[in-house]
PDB file of C-alpha atoms in Angstrom:
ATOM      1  CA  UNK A   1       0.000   0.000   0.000  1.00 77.00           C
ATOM      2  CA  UNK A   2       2.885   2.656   0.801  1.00 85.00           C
ATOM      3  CA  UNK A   3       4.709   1.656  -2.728  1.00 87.00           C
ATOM      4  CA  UNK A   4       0.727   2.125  -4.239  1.00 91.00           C
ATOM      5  CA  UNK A   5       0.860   5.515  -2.282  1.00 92.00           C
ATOM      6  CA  UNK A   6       4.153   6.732  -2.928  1.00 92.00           C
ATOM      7  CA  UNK A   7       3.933   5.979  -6.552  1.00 94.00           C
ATOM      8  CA  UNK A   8       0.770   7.894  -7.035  1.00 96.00           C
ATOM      9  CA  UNK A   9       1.443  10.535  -4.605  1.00 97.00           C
ATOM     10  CA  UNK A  10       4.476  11.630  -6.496  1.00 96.00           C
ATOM     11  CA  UNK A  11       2.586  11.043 -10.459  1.00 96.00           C
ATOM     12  CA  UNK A  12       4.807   8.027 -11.017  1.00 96.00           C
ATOM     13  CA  UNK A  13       7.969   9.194  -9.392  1.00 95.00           C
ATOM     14  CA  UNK A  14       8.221  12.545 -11.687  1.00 96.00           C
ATOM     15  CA  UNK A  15       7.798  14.270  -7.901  1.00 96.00           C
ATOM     16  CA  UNK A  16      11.259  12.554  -6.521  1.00 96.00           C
ATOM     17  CA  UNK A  17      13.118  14.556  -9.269  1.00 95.00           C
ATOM     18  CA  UNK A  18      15.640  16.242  -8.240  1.00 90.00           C
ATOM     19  CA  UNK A  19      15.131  19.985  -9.577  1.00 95.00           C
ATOM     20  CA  UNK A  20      11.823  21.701  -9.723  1.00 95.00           C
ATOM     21  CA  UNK A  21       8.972  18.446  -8.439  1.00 96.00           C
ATOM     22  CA  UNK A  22       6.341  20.484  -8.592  1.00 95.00           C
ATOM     23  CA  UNK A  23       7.332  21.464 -12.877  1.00 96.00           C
ATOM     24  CA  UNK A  24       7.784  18.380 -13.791  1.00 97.00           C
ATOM     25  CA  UNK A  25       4.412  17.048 -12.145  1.00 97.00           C
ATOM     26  CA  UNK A  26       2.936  19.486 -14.093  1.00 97.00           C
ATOM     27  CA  UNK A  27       3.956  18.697 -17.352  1.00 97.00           C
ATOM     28  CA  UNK A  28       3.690  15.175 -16.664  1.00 97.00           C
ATOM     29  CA  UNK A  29      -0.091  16.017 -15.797  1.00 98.00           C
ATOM     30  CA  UNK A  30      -0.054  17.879 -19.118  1.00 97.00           C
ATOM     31  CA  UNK A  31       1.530  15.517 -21.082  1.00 97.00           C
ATOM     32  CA  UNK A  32      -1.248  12.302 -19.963  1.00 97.00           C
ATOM     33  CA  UNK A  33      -4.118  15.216 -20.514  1.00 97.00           C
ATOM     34  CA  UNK A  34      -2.953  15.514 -23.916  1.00 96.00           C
ATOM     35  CA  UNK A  35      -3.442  11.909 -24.369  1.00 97.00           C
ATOM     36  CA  UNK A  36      -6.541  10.893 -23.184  1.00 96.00           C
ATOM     37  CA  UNK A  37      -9.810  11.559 -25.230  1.00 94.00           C
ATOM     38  CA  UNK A  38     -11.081  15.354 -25.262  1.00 91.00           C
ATOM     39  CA  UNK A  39     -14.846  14.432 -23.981  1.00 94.00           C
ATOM     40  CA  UNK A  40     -16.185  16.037 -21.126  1.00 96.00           C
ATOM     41  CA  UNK A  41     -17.811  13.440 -18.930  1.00 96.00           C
ATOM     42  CA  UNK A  42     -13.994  11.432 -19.914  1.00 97.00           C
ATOM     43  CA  UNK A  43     -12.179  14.323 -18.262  1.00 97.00           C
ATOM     44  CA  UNK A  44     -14.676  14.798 -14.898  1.00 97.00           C
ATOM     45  CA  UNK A  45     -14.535  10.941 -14.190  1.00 97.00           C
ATOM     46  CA  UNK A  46     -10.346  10.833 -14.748  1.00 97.00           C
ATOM     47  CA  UNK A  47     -10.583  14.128 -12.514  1.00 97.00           C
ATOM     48  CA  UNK A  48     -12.831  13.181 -10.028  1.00 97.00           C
ATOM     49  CA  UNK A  49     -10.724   9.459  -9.669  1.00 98.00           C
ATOM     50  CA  UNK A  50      -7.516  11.107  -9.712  1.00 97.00           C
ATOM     51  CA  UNK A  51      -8.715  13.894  -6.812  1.00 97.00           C
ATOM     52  CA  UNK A  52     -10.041  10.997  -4.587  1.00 97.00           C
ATOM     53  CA  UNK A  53      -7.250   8.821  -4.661  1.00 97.00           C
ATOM     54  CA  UNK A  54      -5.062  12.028  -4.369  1.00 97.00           C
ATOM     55  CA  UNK A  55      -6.154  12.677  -1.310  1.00 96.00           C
ATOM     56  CA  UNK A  56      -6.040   8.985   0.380  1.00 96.00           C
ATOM     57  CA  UNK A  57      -2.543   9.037  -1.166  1.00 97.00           C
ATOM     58  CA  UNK A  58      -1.356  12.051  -0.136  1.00 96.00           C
ATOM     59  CA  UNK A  59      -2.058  11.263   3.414  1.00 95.00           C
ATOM     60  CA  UNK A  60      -0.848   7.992   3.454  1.00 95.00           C
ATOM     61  CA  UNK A  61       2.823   9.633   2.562  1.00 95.00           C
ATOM     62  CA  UNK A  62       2.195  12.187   4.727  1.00 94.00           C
ATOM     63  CA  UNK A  63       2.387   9.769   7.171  1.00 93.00           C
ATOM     64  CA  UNK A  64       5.576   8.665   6.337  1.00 91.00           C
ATOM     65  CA  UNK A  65       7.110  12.403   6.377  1.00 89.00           C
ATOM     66  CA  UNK A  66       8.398  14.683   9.228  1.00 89.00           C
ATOM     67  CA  UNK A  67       7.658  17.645   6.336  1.00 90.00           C
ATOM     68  CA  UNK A  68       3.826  18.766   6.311  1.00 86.00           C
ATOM     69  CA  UNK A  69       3.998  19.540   2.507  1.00 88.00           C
ATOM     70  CA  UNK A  70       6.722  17.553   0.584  1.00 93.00           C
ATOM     71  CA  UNK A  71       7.990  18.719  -2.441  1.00 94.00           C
ATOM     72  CA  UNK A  72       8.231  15.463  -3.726  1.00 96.00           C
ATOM     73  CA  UNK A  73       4.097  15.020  -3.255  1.00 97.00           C
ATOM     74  CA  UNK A  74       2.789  16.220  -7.031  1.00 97.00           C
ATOM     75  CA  UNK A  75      -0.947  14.543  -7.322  1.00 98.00           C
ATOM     76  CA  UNK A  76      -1.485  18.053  -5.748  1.00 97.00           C
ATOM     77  CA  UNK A  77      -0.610  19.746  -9.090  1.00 97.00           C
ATOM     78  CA  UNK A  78      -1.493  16.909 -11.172  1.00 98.00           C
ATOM     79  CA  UNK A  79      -5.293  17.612  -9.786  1.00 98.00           C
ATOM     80  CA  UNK A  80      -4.684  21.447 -10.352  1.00 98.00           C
ATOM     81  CA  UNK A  81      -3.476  21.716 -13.737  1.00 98.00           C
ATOM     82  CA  UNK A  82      -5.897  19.360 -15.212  1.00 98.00           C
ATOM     83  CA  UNK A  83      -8.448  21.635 -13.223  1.00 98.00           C
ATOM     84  CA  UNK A  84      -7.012  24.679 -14.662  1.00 98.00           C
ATOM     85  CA  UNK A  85      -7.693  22.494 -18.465  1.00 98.00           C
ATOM     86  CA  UNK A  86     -10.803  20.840 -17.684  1.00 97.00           C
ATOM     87  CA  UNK A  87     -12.581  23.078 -20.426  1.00 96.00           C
ATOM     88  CA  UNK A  88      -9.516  24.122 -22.670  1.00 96.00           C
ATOM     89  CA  UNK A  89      -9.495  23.032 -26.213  1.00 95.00           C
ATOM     90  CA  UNK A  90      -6.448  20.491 -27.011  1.00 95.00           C
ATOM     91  CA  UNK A  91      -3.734  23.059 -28.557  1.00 95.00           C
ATOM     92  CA  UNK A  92      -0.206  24.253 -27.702  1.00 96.00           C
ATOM     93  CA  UNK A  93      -1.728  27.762 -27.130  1.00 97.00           C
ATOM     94  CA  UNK A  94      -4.319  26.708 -24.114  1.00 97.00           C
ATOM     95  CA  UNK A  95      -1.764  23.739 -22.373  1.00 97.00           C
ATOM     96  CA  UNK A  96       0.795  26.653 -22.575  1.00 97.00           C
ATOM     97  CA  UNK A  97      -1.224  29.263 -21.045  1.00 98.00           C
ATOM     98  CA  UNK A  98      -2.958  26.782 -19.029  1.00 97.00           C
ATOM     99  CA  UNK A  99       0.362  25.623 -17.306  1.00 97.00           C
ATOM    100  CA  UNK A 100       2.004  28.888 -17.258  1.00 97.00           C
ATOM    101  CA  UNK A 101      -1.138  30.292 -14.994  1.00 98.00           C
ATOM    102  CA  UNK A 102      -1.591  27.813 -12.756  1.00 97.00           C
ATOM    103  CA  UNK A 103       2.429  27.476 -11.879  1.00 97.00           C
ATOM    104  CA  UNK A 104       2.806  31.521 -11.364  1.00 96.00           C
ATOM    105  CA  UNK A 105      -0.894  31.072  -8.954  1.00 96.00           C
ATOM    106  CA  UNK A 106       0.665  27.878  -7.608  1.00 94.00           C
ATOM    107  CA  UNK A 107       3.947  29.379  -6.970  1.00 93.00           C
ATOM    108  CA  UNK A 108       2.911  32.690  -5.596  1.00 94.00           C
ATOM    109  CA  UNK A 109      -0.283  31.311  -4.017  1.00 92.00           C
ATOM    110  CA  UNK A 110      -1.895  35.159  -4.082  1.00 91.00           C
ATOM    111  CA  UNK A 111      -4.667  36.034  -1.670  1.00 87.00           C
ATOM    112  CA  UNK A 112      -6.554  33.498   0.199  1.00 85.00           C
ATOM    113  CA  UNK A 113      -4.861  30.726  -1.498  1.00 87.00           C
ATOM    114  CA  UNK A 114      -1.337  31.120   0.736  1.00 88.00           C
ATOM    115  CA  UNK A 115      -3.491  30.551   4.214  1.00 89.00           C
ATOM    116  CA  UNK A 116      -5.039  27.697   2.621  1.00 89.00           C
ATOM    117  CA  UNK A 117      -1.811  25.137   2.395  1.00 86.00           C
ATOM    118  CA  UNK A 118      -1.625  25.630   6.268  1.00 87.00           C
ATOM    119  CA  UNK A 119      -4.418  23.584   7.015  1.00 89.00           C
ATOM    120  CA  UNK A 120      -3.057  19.580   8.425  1.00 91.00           C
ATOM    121  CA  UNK A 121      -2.600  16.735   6.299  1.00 92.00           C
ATOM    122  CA  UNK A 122      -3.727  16.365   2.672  1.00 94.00           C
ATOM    123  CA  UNK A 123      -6.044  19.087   2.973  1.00 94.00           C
ATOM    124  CA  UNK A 124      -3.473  21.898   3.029  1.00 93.00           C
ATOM    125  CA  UNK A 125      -1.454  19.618   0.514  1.00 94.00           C
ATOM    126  CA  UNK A 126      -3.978  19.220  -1.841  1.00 96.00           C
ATOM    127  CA  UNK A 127      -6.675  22.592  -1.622  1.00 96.00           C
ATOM    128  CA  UNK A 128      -4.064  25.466  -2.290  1.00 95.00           C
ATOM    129  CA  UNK A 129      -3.357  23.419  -5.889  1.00 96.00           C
ATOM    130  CA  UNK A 130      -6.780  23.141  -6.162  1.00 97.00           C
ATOM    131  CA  UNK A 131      -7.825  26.747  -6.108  1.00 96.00           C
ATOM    132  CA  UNK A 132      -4.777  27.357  -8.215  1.00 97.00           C
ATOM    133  CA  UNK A 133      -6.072  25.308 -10.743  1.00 97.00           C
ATOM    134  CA  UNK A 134      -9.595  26.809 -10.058  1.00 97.00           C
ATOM    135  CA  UNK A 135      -8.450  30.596 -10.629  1.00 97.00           C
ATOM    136  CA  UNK A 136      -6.854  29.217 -13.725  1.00 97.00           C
ATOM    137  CA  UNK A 137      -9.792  28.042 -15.031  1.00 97.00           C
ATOM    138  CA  UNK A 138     -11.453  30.914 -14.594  1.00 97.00           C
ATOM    139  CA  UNK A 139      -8.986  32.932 -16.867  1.00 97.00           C
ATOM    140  CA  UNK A 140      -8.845  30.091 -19.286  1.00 97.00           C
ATOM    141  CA  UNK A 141     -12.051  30.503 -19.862  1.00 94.00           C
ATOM    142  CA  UNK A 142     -12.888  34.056 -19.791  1.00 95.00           C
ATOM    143  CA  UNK A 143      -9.772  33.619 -22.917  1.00 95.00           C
ATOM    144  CA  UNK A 144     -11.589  31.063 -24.349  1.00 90.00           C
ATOM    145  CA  UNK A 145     -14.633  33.321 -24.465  1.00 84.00           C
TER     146      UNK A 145
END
């Protein structure tokens, strides 16, 4: 179970690189998202699956960790990016942006979004990625519009 954890908690290892975890979770996120089929209800149910088993993950290698937010931990922005793309066309232009958005609101966490990665345990590991991905979404879209 702590392999299981560990494997998905860090997107298949990409987190226990050594420069930059949280970059290359990202692009690993946008590199599957690229693959799989551009339907809607295909997107919410890989989403949805991937958020759940984020968060049992996550706390299972929390567990495991003296650190309350691991940099090696990247489901977090796995789950935001493919938030931030959840309604983006498939093109270099929207990924790009899409990516670029959510690591600067990631990164920075502006307003609310800082307090949020406070909170214990996969909460705070996973919610502040979340909103990221949310406040992404929202500029995607008013682009896409």
């Amino acid at each position: 179970m702590k392999l299981f954890s560990n494997l998905i908690s860090t997107f298949f290892f990409l987190g226990r690189l050594p420069i930059a975890p949280g970059t290359w979770g990202s692009l690993g996120a946008i590199t599957v998202w690229a693959l799989i089929p551009e339907t809607m209800w295909f997107r919410i149910i890989l989403l949805t699956f991937t958020l759940v088993v984020g968060f049992i993950s996550c706390e299972i290698t929390l567990k495991q960790s003296n650190d309350p937010d691991p940099s090696y931990i990247v489901i977090d922005e796995v789950v935001g990016v493919w938030i931030a793309l959840l309604f983006a066309p498939k093109t270099i232009f929207f990924f790009t942006l899409g990516f670029l958005l959510f690591r600067l609101f990631d990164i920075t966490k502006p307003s609310f979004i800082y307090s949020i990665q406070f909170l214990k345990g996969s909460l705070g590991v996973m919610l502040d990625d979340i909103f990221a991905g949310l406040l992404s979404l929202l500029i995607l879209w008013g682009v896409m519009a």
